[in-house]
Amino acid sequence: MLAGLVLLEALSIVLFGTILTEQQRREVYDRAQHRLAHQATSLALQAKEALQQERPDWAGLSATMMGEAPSVALAKITDPSGKILFVSRGDKANAALDPAEQAQIPLMTRDEPRVFEFANQRWEGVKPIYAGGALRGFAWVETDRAWDHEQLDAILRSTVIFGVIWIVASALLVLLMAHSISRPLGILLRGTRSLMSSPENSGKFPLPVTGHNEIAHIIEAFNRMVASIDEQRSGLNDTLSLLDSMLANAPIGLAFFDRRGRFVRVNQVFADMTGEPLSRHLGRTLPELLPQPVAQQLEDTVWRVFEQEQPARDLELTVQAEAQRASTWLASAYPVRTTPQQVRWVGVIMLDASERKRSEEALRKTEKLAATGRLAASIAHEINNPLEAITNLLFLLRNYCELADPALGYVVMAEHEARRISEITQQTLRFYRQSTLPARANMSELLDSVLTLYHSRLSTLNIQLERDYDATMDLFCFAGEVRQVFANLVANAIDATPEGGRLMVRARRSRNWRDPEQTGVRFVIADTGLGMEPEVCARAFEPFFTTKEVTGTGLGLWVSQEIIVKSRGLVHVRSRTAREGASPGTVFQIFLPDDHKAALDVKSAAPEEASAASAS
Ligand SMILES: Nc1ncnc2c1ncn2[C@@H]1O[C@H](COP(=O)(O)OP(=O)(O)OP(=O)(O)O)[C@@H](O)[C@H]1O
Ligand SMILES: [Mg+2]
């Protein structure tokens, strides 16, 4: 640009110089013509005066003086016919009039001098000399062309010098401009481009500030602006990182929808809930990713929030994915505004409330069971009284009269059945009655009472039961809780064992396999059931973990483990499936300490302290 400026400057100077020179040339010639007219008039007047004074030699003198003038090449005086009378220099014979000069004579008027060009650009002024009313001759003055040219050259020279000075001055000015304007402007331009192409790259900033002019101030302002953008961007990035980490790590499902009901942002927990990869969500709608009617319910809620611009809370959704148990989600939706007037997105918070729901159900079930247990216990209790009467009566009947044989046989059978009823009611009562304090309990009775409860299931499935325990073995414990543990383990074993399988229940006085100092009882409940896969075995003690889709709550083993840990005991399981070769089955080993002090401590211990005991 600057080079162009210099070129333009030079061109305009040349043009200007040419026009000026041409004008000066014209002026020089104009002035020369005037001068010639004036000089011719002056010479004519002097010649006229000399003639009037009758001193024609004075006219010759005037011509000589005129010829001395620097601008005059030759001055001469002729008679009316053109014959040379006086000449300023040289020989008269050589100064005879040129035919072009001769041709001027007839054109001459009395008052006006005449200026003309002749023979190769020679200029000459001529004026008639009148004295005493008669034409006495002509005064001729020829200009000195060298003098005019000199003048012209001087003008040209000064124009050229002026032009050169002008160009040099302009170039200097341009250089100065380049230094103080163009260079900083170039830096600013490059800085702006780099900011536009890679806004994140602030390595090129701040831009260097040279000088103290307005451009330097603009660059300073630009640097401040970039620094402030950078600061804002880093603040924004921090906020975004916070939001992103919240979105990624929040243990709840989060999703955002635009006005067309499409996902614009979603976190992993939400994606896990829909069962689709995270990347598949963006740009899709709820019905494309979730089963009906949940998708519709959730979408309706989103539309409602857009419409009413009010949050919607605690929408309970039940999702039944194929071959899985139903999940319960708790959804809340709220408007996301970018300006106070406009709701741009709707955010949805989703909580998987399945476990809560299941524990509520389990609690309800437990309460129902407890109520049923209480009812069963009260019925058993009420049956017990008339039963005792029946037993006594049967005894009397057997001993009081001599009964004939078949009748006696029937009474004995009735007595036998009445005893069975009594046993069942006793066990039902014992099963329900929870001791509030630990006490010494007979383990054989306890295990029998549990097995009696499952007697009919065992015989229906034709499961061979092997009992291996000492009738006198007792343990200082919470009998009700220990009974619950065995009930869970036996129930699980029966659930897993196919028809014709075996169930083995064993109890032995033993020592803790982790701490041989501690004595107690080791129980083994082993079945020849289906066994557990390693993944199932690893999770078996988790609350709500079950493989029995409809019938199981998944709490049995968890509750059992809690009880064992609380009693400072140990539990260990080994299991294998048919896939692992050999015969499948599961073996639970439990150690319960026979420790008065520990049992009493458990009663008063805080729950955290109690659960510190280990289970393996
Ligand atoms: N003896 C066993 N043989 C095979 N699998 C077992 C055995 N005991 C437990 N399991 C597995 O462990 C899971 C958890 O058992 P747990 O007793 O906690 O719950 P559940 O039996 O499924 O339900 P609930 O006891 O509440 O009715 C079972 O679903 C089952 O898959
Ligand atoms: Mg169970």
mmCIF file of N, CA, C and O in Angstrom, residues 179-180 183-185 187-188 204-224:
data_model
loop_
_atom_site.group_PDB
_atom_site.id
_atom_site.type_symbol
_atom_site.label_atom_id
_atom_site.label_comp_id
_atom_site.label_asym_id
_atom_site.label_seq_id
_atom_site.Cartn_x
_atom_site.Cartn_y
_atom_site.Cartn_z
ATOM 1 N N HIS A 179 6.106 3.222 9.890
ATOM 2 C CA HIS A 179 6.608 2.858 11.207
ATOM 3 C C HIS A 179 5.545 3.053 12.288
ATOM 4 O O HIS A 179 5.346 2.209 13.148
ATOM 5 N N SER A 180 4.870 4.183 12.184
ATOM 6 C CA SER A 180 3.969 4.495 13.296
ATOM 7 C C SER A 180 2.527 4.052 13.065
ATOM 8 O O SER A 180 1.762 3.964 14.011
ATOM 9 N N ARG A 183 2.781 -0.518 10.456
ATOM 10 C CA ARG A 183 3.319 -1.683 11.160
ATOM 11 C C ARG A 183 2.425 -2.105 12.325
ATOM 12 O O ARG A 183 2.002 -3.258 12.395
ATOM 13 N N PRO A 184 2.093 -1.133 13.195
ATOM 14 C CA PRO A 184 1.175 -1.531 14.289
ATOM 15 C C PRO A 184 -0.164 -2.024 13.767
ATOM 16 O O PRO A 184 -0.740 -2.964 14.323
ATOM 17 N N LEU A 185 -0.618 -1.409 12.634
ATOM 18 C CA LEU A 185 -1.902 -1.876 12.076
ATOM 19 C C LEU A 185 -1.787 -3.319 11.603
ATOM 20 O O LEU A 185 -2.691 -4.128 11.793
ATOM 21 N N ILE A 187 0.289 -5.556 12.796
ATOM 22 C CA ILE A 187 0.341 -6.414 14.003
ATOM 23 C C ILE A 187 -1.076 -6.648 14.513
ATOM 24 O O ILE A 187 -1.479 -7.765 14.836
ATOM 25 N N LEU A 188 -1.854 -5.549 14.528
ATOM 26 C CA LEU A 188 -3.234 -5.635 15.024
ATOM 27 C C LEU A 188 -4.061 -6.568 14.145
ATOM 28 O O LEU A 188 -4.834 -7.394 14.627
ATOM 29 N N LYS A 204 0.013 -15.769 21.565
ATOM 30 C CA LYS A 204 0.533 -14.639 20.782
ATOM 31 C C LYS A 204 0.229 -13.300 21.444
ATOM 32 O O LYS A 204 0.586 -12.258 20.916
ATOM 33 N N PHE A 205 -0.457 -13.333 22.546
ATOM 34 C CA PHE A 205 -0.872 -12.101 23.187
ATOM 35 C C PHE A 205 -0.131 -11.913 24.501
ATOM 36 O O PHE A 205 0.264 -12.892 25.124
ATOM 37 N N PRO A 206 0.126 -10.686 24.972
ATOM 38 C CA PRO A 206 -0.314 -9.424 24.380
ATOM 39 C C PRO A 206 0.526 -9.049 23.164
ATOM 40 O O PRO A 206 1.688 -9.419 23.069
ATOM 41 N N LEU A 207 -0.084 -8.277 22.256
ATOM 42 C CA LEU A 207 0.622 -7.816 21.067
ATOM 43 C C LEU A 207 1.623 -6.739 21.486
ATOM 44 O O LEU A 207 1.357 -5.991 22.429
ATOM 45 N N PRO A 208 2.797 -6.666 20.772
ATOM 46 C CA PRO A 208 3.773 -5.634 21.160
ATOM 47 C C PRO A 208 3.234 -4.235 20.881
ATOM 48 O O PRO A 208 2.631 -3.995 19.830
ATOM 49 N N VAL A 209 3.451 -3.316 21.813
ATOM 50 C CA VAL A 209 2.977 -1.934 21.635
ATOM 51 C C VAL A 209 4.193 -1.073 21.353
ATOM 52 O O VAL A 209 5.123 -1.010 22.150
ATOM 53 N N THR A 210 4.207 -0.448 20.145
ATOM 54 C CA THR A 210 5.320 0.446 19.808
ATOM 55 C C THR A 210 4.759 1.851 19.666
ATOM 56 O O THR A 210 3.696 2.033 19.085
ATOM 57 N N GLY A 211 5.480 2.805 20.192
ATOM 58 C CA GLY A 211 5.063 4.194 20.047
ATOM 59 C C GLY A 211 3.982 4.579 21.045
ATOM 60 O O GLY A 211 3.576 3.798 21.921
ATOM 61 N N HIS A 212 3.539 5.836 20.841
ATOM 62 C CA HIS A 212 2.554 6.364 21.797
ATOM 63 C C HIS A 212 1.382 7.001 21.077
ATOM 64 O O HIS A 212 0.714 7.869 21.626
ATOM 65 N N ASN A 213 1.180 6.635 19.829
ATOM 66 C CA ASN A 213 0.079 7.272 19.098
ATOM 67 C C ASN A 213 -1.241 6.526 19.312
ATOM 68 O O ASN A 213 -1.326 5.603 20.114
ATOM 69 N N GLU A 214 -2.263 6.950 18.544
ATOM 70 C CA GLU A 214 -3.611 6.389 18.731
ATOM 71 C C GLU A 214 -3.623 4.885 18.454
ATOM 72 O O GLU A 214 -4.324 4.129 19.105
ATOM 73 N N ILE A 215 -2.819 4.467 17.434
ATOM 74 C CA ILE A 215 -2.807 3.035 17.099
ATOM 75 C C ILE A 215 -2.269 2.234 18.283
ATOM 76 O O ILE A 215 -2.769 1.170 18.617
ATOM 77 N N ALA A 216 -1.229 2.813 18.927
ATOM 78 C CA ALA A 216 -0.671 2.127 20.101
ATOM 79 C C ALA A 216 -1.746 1.996 21.166
ATOM 80 O O ALA A 216 -1.865 0.955 21.828
ATOM 81 N N HIS A 217 -2.568 3.039 21.316
ATOM 82 C CA HIS A 217 -3.658 2.976 22.308
ATOM 83 C C HIS A 217 -4.669 1.918 21.919
ATOM 84 O O HIS A 217 -5.185 1.185 22.770
ATOM 85 N N ILE A 218 -4.930 1.838 20.589
ATOM 86 C CA ILE A 218 -5.890 0.818 20.132
ATOM 87 C C ILE A 218 -5.340 -0.573 20.451
ATOM 88 O O ILE A 218 -6.048 -1.448 20.923
ATOM 89 N N ILE A 219 -4.006 -0.770 20.220
ATOM 90 C CA ILE A 219 -3.422 -2.101 20.491
ATOM 91 C C ILE A 219 -3.497 -2.409 21.984
ATOM 92 O O ILE A 219 -3.815 -3.524 22.386
ATOM 93 N N GLU A 220 -3.239 -1.376 22.799
ATOM 94 C CA GLU A 220 -3.336 -1.600 24.255
ATOM 95 C C GLU A 220 -4.750 -2.019 24.629
ATOM 96 O O GLU A 220 -4.962 -2.969 25.396
ATOM 97 N N ALA A 221 -5.738 -1.294 24.049
ATOM 98 C CA ALA A 221 -7.147 -1.620 24.344
ATOM 99 C C ALA A 221 -7.464 -3.032 23.867
ATOM 100 O O ALA A 221 -8.155 -3.797 24.543
ATOM 101 N N PHE A 222 -6.905 -3.386 22.671
ATOM 102 C CA PHE A 222 -7.129 -4.724 22.105
ATOM 103 C C PHE A 222 -6.552 -5.795 23.043
ATOM 104 O O PHE A 222 -7.190 -6.800 23.330
ATOM 105 N N ASN A 223 -5.319 -5.527 23.556
ATOM 106 C CA ASN A 223 -4.686 -6.473 24.490
ATOM 107 C C ASN A 223 -5.534 -6.649 25.732
ATOM 108 O O ASN A 223 -5.712 -7.759 26.226
ATOM 109 N N ARG A 224 -6.060 -5.505 26.240
ATOM 110 C CA ARG A 224 -6.903 -5.594 27.456
ATOM 111 C C ARG A 224 -8.151 -6.421 27.157
ATOM 112 O O ARG A 224 -8.598 -7.224 27.969
#
